[in-house]
Amino acid sequence: MRLAPATMGEMAIAMTTRITRCFDALRRAGELGLVAYITAGDPTLDATERIVPALADAGADVVELGVPFSDPLADGPTIQRASERALRSGTTLAGVLGLVKNLRQRTEVPLVLFSYFNPVLQMGLERFAETAATAGADGVLITDLTPEEAGEYRQRVAARGLDTIFLGAPTSTDARLKRIAESSTGFLYLISRTGVTGARDTLPEDLPALVRRARAVTSLPIAVGFGISLPGHVSILGGLADAAVVGSALVAEIEKAPSVDAAIAAVGERVRLLKQAATQGISRREARP
Amino acid sequence: MSIAVQSVPDARGRFGPYGGRYVPETLVAPLEELESAYAEARADKDFQAELESMLRDFAGRPTPLQFAARLTEHLGGPRIYLKREDLLHTGAHKINNCIGQGLLAARMGKRRVIAETGAGQHGVATATVAARLGLECVVYMGTEDMDRQRLNVFRMRLLGAEVVGVEAGSRTLKDAINEAMRDWVTNVRTTYYLLGSVLGAHPYPRIVRDFQSVIGREARAQFLKAEGRLPDFLFACVGGGSNSIGLFYEFLGDAGVKMVGVEAGGRGTRLGEHAARLAAARGFSGARPGVLQGTYTYVLQTGDGQIATTHSISAGLDYPAIGPEHAWLADQGRAEYTAVSDDAALDAARTLARTEGIIPALECAHALAGLIERAAKINRDQIVILNLSGRGDKDMEILSRYV
């Protein structure tokens, strides 16, 4: 596990997170991981508490919990609407951390908190890091935070033994990808295309080149997200990445479902199909001798 | 000008603790590209000459600094000069920044520009400059603002711009910025985001300030020529804060010049009823430092960090965050910030119309209302420059209900 030099002293207490153990196991099995994103509190926190274990049971290797925000400028319409539903039902960051604590009674699936920076900043970086770690979260990803602005955040979150995951993008230079990877622990999240979150029909043609650029600068596991919704996408990623992130496609199922039970059934089915594609596709190890 | 003033923002776009660059990773490379293109343009005499020529021949600079004799007499306080940005092409100061950034976009080889707009003045100015430079133009505007500024929607469309209505959130400026940023993050390789105020991620607050600082440079020289000394006060309205920083910036090193920024007090002091970010001393609640749309500054927000809705009769001031340089000037005590109500702004608009024959935009009517409130406490031998940042044509529907 890689750590900021400033926090090395505090790291004796930190253990390898569930995220790292999960990716180690996937690598040993030569299997593509599936990361499932849903917005916490969509439509209620109680619903999310039931949906997350179902995602894990259906085969999700890691679950990302989106913290709803009033101004989700990196998200497409599907996740924007999910944020609105979650906020309407009174979801706050503190409530999401309470959810994580409850979930830990029910599942050992690695949990990543996925948030915009302002709610975390308003809670206070130290209080956030401590509460998230105590609740049983494994990693944090902040959409609108790059390593340049992340100094104190990274120290405090890492000091609590949480993985700090940063985003790499198609517009990132090799030098930036290196810096982003060096700031990340657990895994590196690669954005597949320029744009906001949302399901698309095809993967971008330049995606293999982007993954190769990232591989050249880091040995961290690489998860690819944005626009991945179909088993076909996941099969293609099997030869490329360590994990596929699926978000809007699951959120859309929750939106469409007439009840929480129906949502659980629908996302479970989606995840099973995607995970099937992940295990049956060409694994990264086989593709890269 | 003092060294401290000249040195901001620093290399990372910080005004003291404020500013910075809080964006999704995809936007870092284009922001860096913009930063270096702007640095090159600033140092390029040809670019500066083109900018100056377009500001003069197309926009109508310099704008007059007019002594407002009847307003001065009516208020019975300090002598008042008006910086007449309302006389510019398209009717507001916004064109200064649009010409600068439009030339920059063309120089960078970007053939498509996008913009957000609140009152519609920045959208109109962007559409105007895009037409003049032959660039494709898309403007995002909240549907609430499209309703209250319909004339500006027509103007943009007549100029060949596509106006995209934004239904999200409060359907005002904040939501238009979100949507413009979503467009930019998607079309980043071909598109220039022409941001309209001293907001957003570094280097925007600095670029917009620089292009607007022509207001203060002209006003300072004009005032020195007219009065042989410096003014005692500057008054300007503050939404994002581009017209006010444009006036203030050149005077920052002049310690004797007091600066007053006037925010939208809306219809009450409770969160949601106003857009006053720096007027907590006047009882306006809900503003704390936070991150919104790329920058760290004072933001109106709930206790758990959700951005609050705002209210102002003036679409151009109806925004929950303030430019980071203003936050820094407020912390330093270099500028003072206050807020006035919707009603006070409407009264001020009527007062200016009847004393000077000028119908102001509702935005700068706030600046005048702030001055009116203060006038009795300012000596008669003191002199004020008030930035009349735009004209009221766009607000006739709203104003007509109050005549």
XYZ file of C-alpha atoms in Angstrom:
692
model
C 0.000 0.000 0.000
C 1.385 3.353 -1.074
C 1.226 6.296 1.291
C 2.006 9.962 1.426
C 5.406 10.419 3.069
C 3.880 12.794 5.622
C 1.648 10.046 6.931
C 4.136 7.186 7.052
C 4.589 7.557 10.772
C 0.916 7.073 11.407
C 0.656 4.128 9.122
C 1.727 1.434 11.518
C -1.916 1.194 12.510
C -3.239 1.059 8.986
C -4.103 -2.285 7.507
C -4.456 -3.261 3.902
C -7.973 -2.292 2.950
C -10.691 -4.586 1.683
C -10.163 -2.875 -1.698
C -6.556 -3.979 -2.021
C -7.354 -7.498 -0.822
C -10.190 -7.666 -3.339
C -8.016 -6.633 -6.271
C -5.266 -9.010 -5.157
C -7.758 -11.867 -5.224
C -9.074 -10.803 -8.634
C -5.545 -10.677 -10.030
C -4.754 -14.107 -8.667
C -7.897 -15.455 -10.296
C -7.169 -13.595 -13.533
C -10.634 -12.139 -13.311
C -12.035 -8.743 -14.220
C -13.622 -7.008 -11.244
C -16.993 -5.321 -11.290
C -17.437 -2.045 -9.420
C -21.070 -1.054 -8.922
C -22.020 2.581 -8.306
C -25.320 3.715 -6.851
C -26.321 7.017 -5.296
C -26.806 6.641 -1.553
C -30.281 7.637 -0.433
C -31.853 7.039 -3.847
C -34.724 6.878 -3.219
C -34.045 6.523 0.549
C -31.165 5.423 2.766
C -33.236 2.424 3.879
C -33.555 1.334 0.260
C -29.807 1.710 -0.284
C -29.160 -0.403 2.799
C -31.086 -3.211 1.170
C -29.735 -2.700 -2.362
C -26.009 -2.780 -1.504
C -25.942 -6.351 -0.092
C -27.938 -7.430 -3.142
C -25.290 -5.911 -5.409
C -22.607 -7.811 -3.526
C -24.587 -11.061 -3.642
C -25.065 -10.661 -7.391
C -21.326 -10.406 -7.920
C -20.242 -6.781 -7.461
C -16.664 -6.853 -6.194
C -16.635 -3.250 -4.959
C -19.555 -0.894 -4.287
C -19.273 2.852 -4.763
C -21.730 4.909 -2.751
C -22.424 8.284 -4.322
C -22.973 11.083 -1.819
C -25.765 13.228 -3.280
C -24.883 16.836 -4.063
C -27.018 19.749 -5.176
C -24.681 20.638 -8.057
C -23.302 17.432 -9.585
C -21.484 19.037 -12.512
C -19.590 15.910 -13.541
C -22.746 13.823 -13.777
C -25.166 13.218 -16.598
C -28.960 13.373 -16.247
C -29.414 9.884 -14.743
C -27.206 10.479 -11.713
C -28.367 14.101 -11.439
C -31.915 12.847 -10.980
C -30.726 10.229 -8.475
C -29.028 12.997 -6.469
C -32.238 15.009 -6.484
C -34.255 12.022 -5.269
C -31.730 11.348 -2.514
C -31.687 14.969 -1.372
C -35.481 15.086 -1.398
C -35.536 12.147 1.000
C -33.238 14.093 3.339
C -29.948 12.339 2.647
C -26.846 14.023 4.081
C -23.195 13.000 4.190
C -23.618 12.162 7.888
C -26.557 9.973 6.932
C -24.480 8.181 4.288
C -21.756 7.473 6.849
C -24.436 6.057 9.144
C -25.525 3.871 6.242
C -21.966 2.574 5.834
C -21.927 1.632 9.513
C -25.208 -0.285 9.121
C -24.013 -1.972 5.937
C -20.952 -3.269 7.725
C -23.275 -5.405 9.874
C -24.540 -7.067 6.719
C -21.726 -7.270 4.150
C -17.964 -7.301 3.806
C -18.030 -5.889 0.259
C -15.429 -3.103 -0.166
C -17.148 0.295 0.038
C -15.907 3.448 -1.671
C -17.456 6.824 -0.889
C -17.860 8.875 -4.048
C -18.500 12.553 -3.336
C -18.099 16.106 -4.471
C -15.733 18.030 -2.254
C -17.989 20.566 -0.568
C -20.025 18.236 1.680
C -16.782 16.625 2.886
C -15.173 20.020 3.463
C -18.172 21.263 5.441
C -18.166 18.204 7.676
C -14.486 18.892 8.323
C -11.749 16.759 6.811
C -10.701 15.187 10.101
C -14.215 14.437 11.285
C -15.078 13.005 7.877
C -11.993 10.772 7.765
C -12.492 9.518 11.285
C -16.216 8.872 10.915
C -15.830 7.181 7.532
C -13.051 4.919 8.791
C -14.880 4.029 11.992
C -18.051 3.280 10.052
C -16.157 0.797 7.918
C -15.634 2.561 4.606
C -12.569 1.466 2.634
C -11.844 4.285 0.225
C -12.829 7.769 -0.854
C -13.029 9.318 -4.283
C -13.734 13.039 -4.692
C -14.970 13.956 -8.167
C -13.804 17.564 -8.188
C -10.500 17.133 -6.397
C -7.193 16.590 -8.181
C -3.897 15.786 -6.412
C -2.819 19.445 -6.661
C -5.633 20.591 -4.348
C -5.788 17.458 -2.242
C -2.858 17.889 0.167
C -4.584 18.037 3.545
C -7.483 15.856 2.445
C -5.141 13.092 1.337
C -3.111 13.164 4.527
C -6.111 12.991 6.801
C -7.954 10.326 4.829
C -4.849 8.160 4.386
C -3.941 8.538 8.054
C -7.199 6.793 8.918
C -6.281 3.867 6.692
C -8.722 4.748 3.931
C -7.715 4.446 0.300
C -7.566 7.720 -1.614
C -8.670 7.083 -5.162
C -8.160 9.739 -7.823
C -9.438 9.973 -11.364
C -7.355 9.831 -14.521
C -8.862 11.171 -17.744
C -8.257 10.922 -21.477
C -7.010 14.513 -21.360
C -4.438 13.730 -18.635
C -0.848 13.812 -19.837
C 1.454 10.907 -18.995
C 3.098 13.043 -16.339
C -0.273 13.804 -14.782
C -1.341 10.155 -14.897
C 1.832 9.333 -12.999
C 1.123 11.968 -10.372
C -2.502 10.853 -10.047
C -1.434 7.232 -9.636
C 1.156 8.213 -7.038
C -1.568 9.990 -5.058
C -3.924 7.024 -5.317
C -4.118 3.894 -3.218
C -6.396 0.895 -3.719
C -6.924 1.442 -7.410
C -6.735 4.056 -10.135
C -10.051 5.114 -11.650
C -9.738 5.876 -15.361
C -12.462 7.933 -17.011
C -13.081 6.236 -20.345
C -14.064 9.344 -22.295
C -14.315 13.111 -22.099
C -17.765 13.805 -20.762
C -20.121 13.307 -17.867
C -21.341 10.058 -16.347
C -24.012 8.161 -18.265
C -24.613 4.984 -20.228
C -23.401 4.937 -23.859
C -23.676 2.393 -26.656
C -20.004 1.971 -27.451
C -16.645 2.318 -25.786
C -14.320 5.001 -27.167
C -11.770 3.808 -29.722
C -8.860 5.398 -27.902
C -9.603 3.606 -24.613
C -6.970 0.847 -25.047
C -4.322 3.517 -25.618
C -5.409 5.352 -22.468
C -5.237 2.178 -20.364
C -1.789 1.395 -21.797
C -0.591 4.896 -20.895
C -1.801 4.354 -17.330
C -0.226 0.870 -17.102
C 3.087 2.366 -18.107
C 3.140 4.638 -15.041
C 1.593 2.505 -12.301
C 1.224 -0.997 -10.970
C -2.040 -0.116 -9.206
C -5.164 -1.951 -10.360
C -7.024 0.069 -12.989
C -10.801 0.446 -12.986
C -12.449 1.977 -16.037
C -15.699 3.885 -15.766
C -18.058 6.370 -17.486
C -20.347 5.029 -20.185
C -20.084 1.336 -19.317
C -23.466 -0.342 -19.203
C -23.549 -3.503 -21.331
C -22.038 -6.991 -20.928
C -20.258 -6.386 -24.258
C -18.405 -3.406 -22.798
C -17.327 -5.492 -19.849
C -16.094 -8.315 -22.091
C -13.897 -5.883 -24.002
C -12.486 -4.457 -20.768
C -11.571 -7.977 -19.685
C -8.549 -7.843 -21.924
C -7.583 -4.378 -20.780
C -8.410 -3.288 -17.268
C -8.664 -4.768 -13.774
C -12.234 -3.674 -13.197
C -15.214 -2.113 -14.912
C -17.296 0.532 -13.144
C -21.007 0.503 -13.872
C -23.108 3.342 -12.488
C -25.813 5.055 -14.498
C -27.119 1.752 -15.882
C -27.814 0.556 -12.317
C -29.165 3.915 -11.204
C -31.549 3.866 -14.169
C -32.868 0.476 -13.016
C -33.541 1.901 -9.564
C -35.282 4.898 -11.127
C -37.513 2.703 -13.291
C -38.415 0.188 -10.606
C -41.881 0.539 -9.073
C -40.679 -0.637 -5.632
C -37.497 -1.276 -3.684
C -37.997 -5.027 -4.109
C -38.294 -4.552 -7.855
C -35.164 -2.356 -7.822
C -33.243 -5.031 -5.929
C -34.321 -7.671 -8.451
C -33.475 -5.449 -11.443
C -30.018 -4.320 -10.313
C -29.240 -7.847 -9.142
C -30.034 -9.212 -12.589
C -27.971 -6.482 -14.286
C -24.985 -7.131 -12.057
C -25.210 -10.903 -12.606
C -25.143 -10.436 -16.394
C -22.265 -7.986 -16.205
C -20.285 -10.158 -13.826
C -20.869 -13.137 -16.099
C -19.365 -11.143 -18.956
C -16.505 -10.185 -16.662
C -15.654 -13.744 -15.740
C -16.175 -15.173 -19.222
C -14.330 -12.430 -21.087
C -10.617 -12.636 -21.785
C -8.851 -11.886 -18.564
C -6.165 -9.290 -18.405
C -3.594 -11.868 -17.424
C -4.358 -14.019 -20.425
C -4.395 -11.050 -22.750
C -1.094 -9.706 -21.483
C 1.475 -12.491 -21.187
C 0.091 49.722 -6.810
C 1.318 47.773 -3.808
C 3.262 44.553 -4.197
C 0.712 42.581 -2.180
C -2.012 43.577 -4.571
C -0.041 42.829 -7.706
C 0.971 39.398 -6.486
C -2.522 37.903 -6.480
C -3.500 35.411 -7.530
C -0.442 33.240 -6.920
C 0.731 30.598 -9.391
C -1.966 28.199 -8.162
C -4.721 30.739 -8.574
C -5.035 31.592 -4.881
C -6.205 34.935 -3.521
C -5.086 34.340 0.044
C -6.884 31.076 0.893
C -9.536 31.545 -1.798
C -9.681 30.467 -5.428
C -7.761 27.444 -6.687
C -8.832 24.784 -9.125
C -11.434 22.248 -7.940
C -12.484 20.484 -11.107
C -12.894 17.000 -12.521
C -9.564 15.731 -13.864
C -10.747 15.986 -17.473
C -10.747 19.787 -17.184
C -7.236 20.183 -15.779
C -5.483 19.912 -19.134
C -7.717 22.487 -20.877
C -7.352 24.863 -17.921
C -3.580 24.536 -18.162
C -3.790 25.096 -21.911
C -5.875 28.221 -21.279
C -3.437 29.457 -18.675
C -0.459 29.260 -20.981
C -2.347 30.632 -24.006
C -3.430 33.593 -21.902
C 0.097 34.238 -20.656
C 1.329 34.271 -24.251
C -1.486 36.552 -25.390
C -0.834 39.011 -22.589
C 2.763 39.355 -23.667
C 1.862 39.676 -27.341
C 1.676 43.288 -28.592
C -0.432 42.253 -31.579
C -3.025 40.644 -29.325
C -3.147 43.702 -27.080
C -3.498 45.990 -30.112
C -6.333 43.892 -31.510
C -8.066 43.891 -28.134
C -7.739 47.641 -27.803
C -8.982 48.254 -31.319
C -12.018 46.033 -30.876
C -12.855 47.584 -27.501
C -12.739 51.007 -29.157
C -14.312 50.440 -32.565
C -16.732 47.622 -31.824
C -17.673 48.074 -28.159
C -17.408 51.862 -27.900
C -14.643 52.432 -25.361
C -13.732 54.574 -23.602
C -17.038 54.997 -21.790
C -17.786 58.405 -20.241
C -17.313 59.228 -16.581
C -20.301 61.478 -16.072
C -20.923 63.852 -13.189
C -24.471 63.156 -11.993
C -25.498 66.662 -10.966
C -29.196 66.130 -10.296
C -28.680 62.819 -8.506
C -26.054 64.472 -6.332
C -28.450 67.306 -5.537
C -31.321 64.911 -4.899
C -29.380 62.811 -2.412
C -27.760 65.771 -0.683
C -24.634 63.777 0.157
C -21.374 63.196 -1.685
C -20.787 64.279 -5.267
C -21.475 61.352 -7.599
C -19.840 60.337 -10.844
C -21.244 57.546 -12.966
C -18.974 55.256 -14.974
C -21.188 54.693 -17.991
C -20.582 51.030 -18.887
C -24.273 50.963 -19.801
C -23.383 52.846 -22.974
C -21.281 50.003 -24.332
C -22.375 47.887 -27.274
C -24.872 45.253 -26.010
C -25.627 47.429 -22.997
C -23.342 46.237 -20.222
C -19.735 45.787 -19.116
C -19.905 42.092 -20.060
C -18.672 42.844 -23.578
C -15.194 43.836 -22.252
C -14.513 40.289 -21.103
C -16.197 38.670 -24.096
C -14.033 40.543 -26.569
C -10.900 39.559 -24.657
C -11.812 35.907 -24.286
C -13.329 35.723 -27.776
C -10.005 36.838 -29.246
C -8.255 34.336 -27.012
C -10.529 31.503 -28.200
C -9.873 32.385 -31.836
C -6.148 32.557 -31.148
C -6.291 29.080 -29.559
C -8.000 27.732 -32.676
C -11.265 26.902 -30.876
C -14.145 27.427 -33.289
C -16.937 26.769 -30.814
C -17.598 28.870 -27.726
C -20.039 28.090 -24.946
C -21.222 30.342 -22.144
C -23.607 30.484 -19.213
C -25.809 33.454 -18.605
C -27.972 34.745 -15.772
C -29.449 38.098 -16.726
C -28.635 37.329 -20.324
C -26.122 40.157 -20.693
C -23.131 37.845 -20.763
C -24.939 35.529 -23.167
C -25.768 38.415 -25.475
C -22.215 39.735 -25.310
C -20.807 36.270 -26.027
C -23.214 35.739 -28.947
C -22.270 39.177 -30.261
C -18.535 38.579 -30.153
C -18.957 35.064 -31.566
C -20.888 36.505 -34.510
C -18.260 39.200 -35.016
C -15.431 36.625 -34.969
C -17.301 33.925 -36.892
C -17.412 31.395 -34.034
C -20.174 28.882 -33.270
C -21.931 29.820 -30.019
C -24.071 27.912 -27.506
C -25.445 29.673 -24.402
C -26.848 27.871 -21.363
C -29.532 29.719 -19.417
C -31.808 28.658 -16.575
C -35.447 28.561 -17.636
C -36.416 30.826 -14.724
C -34.001 33.413 -16.116
C -35.263 32.836 -19.669
C -38.718 33.820 -18.413
C -37.614 37.001 -16.702
C -35.144 38.090 -19.412
C -36.997 37.071 -22.545
C -35.707 39.929 -24.657
C -32.151 38.772 -24.200
C -33.113 35.273 -25.352
C -34.444 36.770 -28.580
C -31.315 38.856 -29.006
C -29.025 35.834 -28.634
C -31.028 33.828 -31.149
C -31.051 36.735 -33.608
C -27.259 36.833 -33.289
C -27.101 33.192 -34.355
C -26.444 31.612 -30.973
C -28.184 28.481 -29.775
C -29.822 29.112 -26.380
C -30.238 25.958 -24.305
C -32.719 26.150 -21.424
C -31.609 24.495 -18.173
C -34.353 22.939 -16.055
C -32.182 21.644 -13.206
C -32.071 22.964 -9.646
C -33.204 26.551 -9.202
C -33.148 27.046 -12.991
C -30.901 30.110 -12.666
C -27.266 31.070 -13.213
C -25.770 28.357 -10.980
C -27.528 25.627 -12.915
C -26.549 27.194 -16.239
C -22.886 27.047 -15.144
C -23.231 23.341 -14.232
C -24.637 22.618 -17.667
C -21.964 24.669 -19.446
C -19.303 22.749 -17.531
C -20.917 19.453 -18.584
C -20.770 20.586 -22.204
C -17.159 21.664 -21.787
C -16.046 18.420 -20.160
C -17.638 16.568 -23.103
C -16.410 18.741 -25.995
C -13.250 19.895 -24.336
C -10.938 19.437 -27.303
C -12.859 21.711 -29.658
C -14.671 24.093 -27.366
C -13.763 27.259 -25.504
C -15.713 27.946 -22.301
C -16.225 31.698 -22.180
C -16.973 32.178 -18.488
C -18.697 35.470 -17.733
C -17.599 36.450 -14.252
C -14.654 36.329 -11.862
C -15.673 32.824 -10.837
C -14.760 29.255 -11.633
C -11.419 27.497 -11.579
C -8.052 29.192 -12.023
C -7.245 30.974 -14.345
C -10.772 32.298 -14.987
C -11.063 34.692 -12.008
C -7.808 36.300 -13.054
C -8.518 36.411 -16.803
C -11.959 37.956 -16.352
C -10.611 40.488 -13.850
C -7.837 41.490 -16.206
C -10.229 42.021 -19.109
C -12.642 43.999 -16.902
C -9.973 46.106 -15.232
C -10.152 48.473 -18.193
C -13.146 49.991 -16.336
C -11.048 51.140 -13.396
C -8.057 52.147 -15.518
C -10.215 54.486 -17.553
C -12.198 55.739 -14.562
C -9.065 56.520 -12.558
C -7.508 58.540 -15.387
C -10.800 60.292 -16.193
C -11.371 61.154 -12.553
C -7.866 62.493 -12.045
C -8.351 64.683 -15.099
C -11.737 65.963 -13.926
C -10.987 66.485 -10.232
C -7.218 66.508 -9.939
C -7.363 63.950 -7.118
C -8.573 60.428 -6.369
C -12.185 59.587 -5.437
C -13.172 58.818 -1.842
C -15.520 55.927 -2.605
C -16.207 53.369 -5.299
C -19.608 51.673 -5.405
C -20.497 48.663 -7.561
C -22.915 45.755 -7.429
C -21.572 42.235 -6.846
C -23.052 39.091 -8.303
C -20.063 36.976 -9.294
C -18.242 40.272 -9.081
C -16.797 41.138 -12.485
C -17.945 44.740 -12.858
C -16.974 45.556 -9.295
C -13.521 43.979 -9.500
C -13.173 45.698 -12.887
C -13.683 49.061 -11.203
C -11.859 48.288 -7.934
C -8.715 46.620 -9.227
C -6.871 49.691 -10.502
C -7.540 51.493 -7.209
C -6.459 48.688 -4.842
C -3.134 50.354 -4.183
C -4.771 53.724 -3.428
C -5.231 53.375 0.316
C -7.536 56.393 0.618
C -10.098 55.035 -1.822
C -12.850 53.126 -0.022
C -14.619 50.381 -1.954
C -18.151 49.182 -1.398
C -19.598 46.108 -3.079
C -23.382 45.823 -2.939
C -24.957 42.370 -3.010
C -28.546 41.296 -3.551
C -30.471 41.359 -0.270
C -33.516 39.939 -2.016
C -36.648 39.779 0.136
C -35.214 38.753 3.496
C -32.186 37.699 5.506
C -33.013 33.990 5.792
C -31.133 31.485 3.649
C -32.927 31.154 0.326
C -34.336 34.677 0.342
C -31.210 36.545 -0.695
C -27.892 36.327 -2.517
C -25.678 38.090 0.047
C -22.466 36.143 0.571
C -20.337 38.677 2.378
C -22.951 40.694 4.255
C -23.273 38.443 7.308
C -22.729 41.536 9.450
C -26.063 42.779 8.134
C -27.787 39.617 9.305
C -27.832 37.673 6.048
C -27.392 34.021 6.935
C -25.980 30.912 5.311
C -22.642 31.945 3.799
C -19.474 29.999 4.662
C -16.278 29.269 2.766
C -16.736 26.240 0.544
C -16.168 24.889 -2.940
C -18.566 25.551 -5.777
C -17.959 25.216 -9.497
C -14.208 25.116 -9.357
C -13.338 27.664 -6.713
C -13.019 28.000 -2.932
C -14.889 31.057 -1.748
C -17.872 32.194 0.328
C -20.879 30.108 -0.673
C -24.494 30.194 0.489
C -25.125 26.655 1.693
C -26.897 24.426 4.151
C -25.188 23.024 7.238
C -24.342 19.790 5.446
C -22.748 21.431 2.432
C -25.565 21.457 -0.110
C -25.640 24.653 -2.148
C -28.599 26.824 -1.221
C -31.104 28.364 -3.556
C -30.934 32.134 -3.750
C -33.347 34.904 -4.539
C -32.908 38.265 -6.179
C -35.115 40.329 -8.419
C -31.981 40.773 -10.477
C -31.018 37.647 -12.408
C -27.416 38.849 -12.699
C -26.945 38.865 -8.912
C -28.880 35.680 -8.186
C -25.954 33.353 -7.488
C -24.804 31.572 -4.286
C -21.038 32.189 -4.529
C -18.859 35.272 -4.899
C -15.633 35.641 -6.857
C -12.661 34.473 -4.737
C -10.824 37.782 -5.057
C -13.768 39.533 -3.400
C -13.685 37.020 -0.557
C -10.024 37.897 -0.074
C -10.616 41.671 -0.293
C -13.368 41.297 2.327
C -11.139 39.279 4.674
C -8.393 41.880 4.269
C -10.862 44.671 5.012
C -9.764 46.291 1.748
C -13.305 46.351 0.392
C -16.558 46.453 2.290
C -19.656 44.478 1.308
C -23.265 45.249 2.020
C -26.625 44.190 0.634
C -29.853 45.942 -0.304
C -33.345 44.577 -0.860
C -35.231 44.030 -4.099
C -37.472 46.967 -3.200
C -34.572 49.310 -2.504
C -33.079 48.420 -5.900
C -36.370 49.125 -7.667
C -36.664 52.490 -5.903
C -33.106 53.332 -6.870
C -33.787 52.485 -10.514
C -36.716 54.907 -10.500
C -34.650 57.589 -8.783
C -31.897 57.371 -11.399
C -34.399 57.401 -14.248
C -36.041 60.579 -12.951
C -32.973 62.509 -11.849
C -30.523 61.630 -14.599
C -32.597 60.278 -17.476
C -30.870 56.906 -17.227
C -32.719 53.627 -16.730
C -30.207 51.303 -15.060
C -30.102 47.532 -15.110
C -31.526 46.088 -11.888
C -28.044 44.772 -11.057
C -26.383 48.175 -10.784
C -29.570 49.658 -9.320
C -28.395 47.672 -6.257
C -25.131 49.627 -6.239
C -27.081 52.872 -6.355
C -29.415 51.687 -3.584
C -26.346 50.913 -1.472
C -25.081 54.425 -2.102
C -28.474 56.002 -1.357
C -28.605 54.158 1.966
C -25.151 55.431 2.825
C -25.274 58.925 1.279
C -26.420 60.781 4.401
C -23.363 59.516 6.282
C -20.881 60.698 3.639
C -19.667 64.306 3.686
C -20.709 66.595 0.872
C -17.123 67.351 -0.033
C -16.419 63.690 -0.740
C -16.719 62.148 -4.175
C -18.048 58.780 -5.270
C -17.668 56.813 -8.489
C -20.598 54.489 -9.064
C -20.216 51.829 -11.708
C -23.297 51.910 -13.900
C -22.545 48.480 -15.271
C -25.563 48.022 -17.535
C -28.723 49.551 -18.890
C -32.241 48.599 -17.947
C -33.761 47.736 -21.318
C -33.678 44.035 -20.477
C -35.555 44.685 -17.229
C -38.491 46.652 -18.659
C -40.987 43.857 -18.025
C -40.073 43.699 -14.349
C -39.755 47.465 -13.968
C -43.100 48.065 -15.677
C -44.857 46.354 -12.765
C -43.430 48.924 -10.370
C -43.900 52.190 -12.285
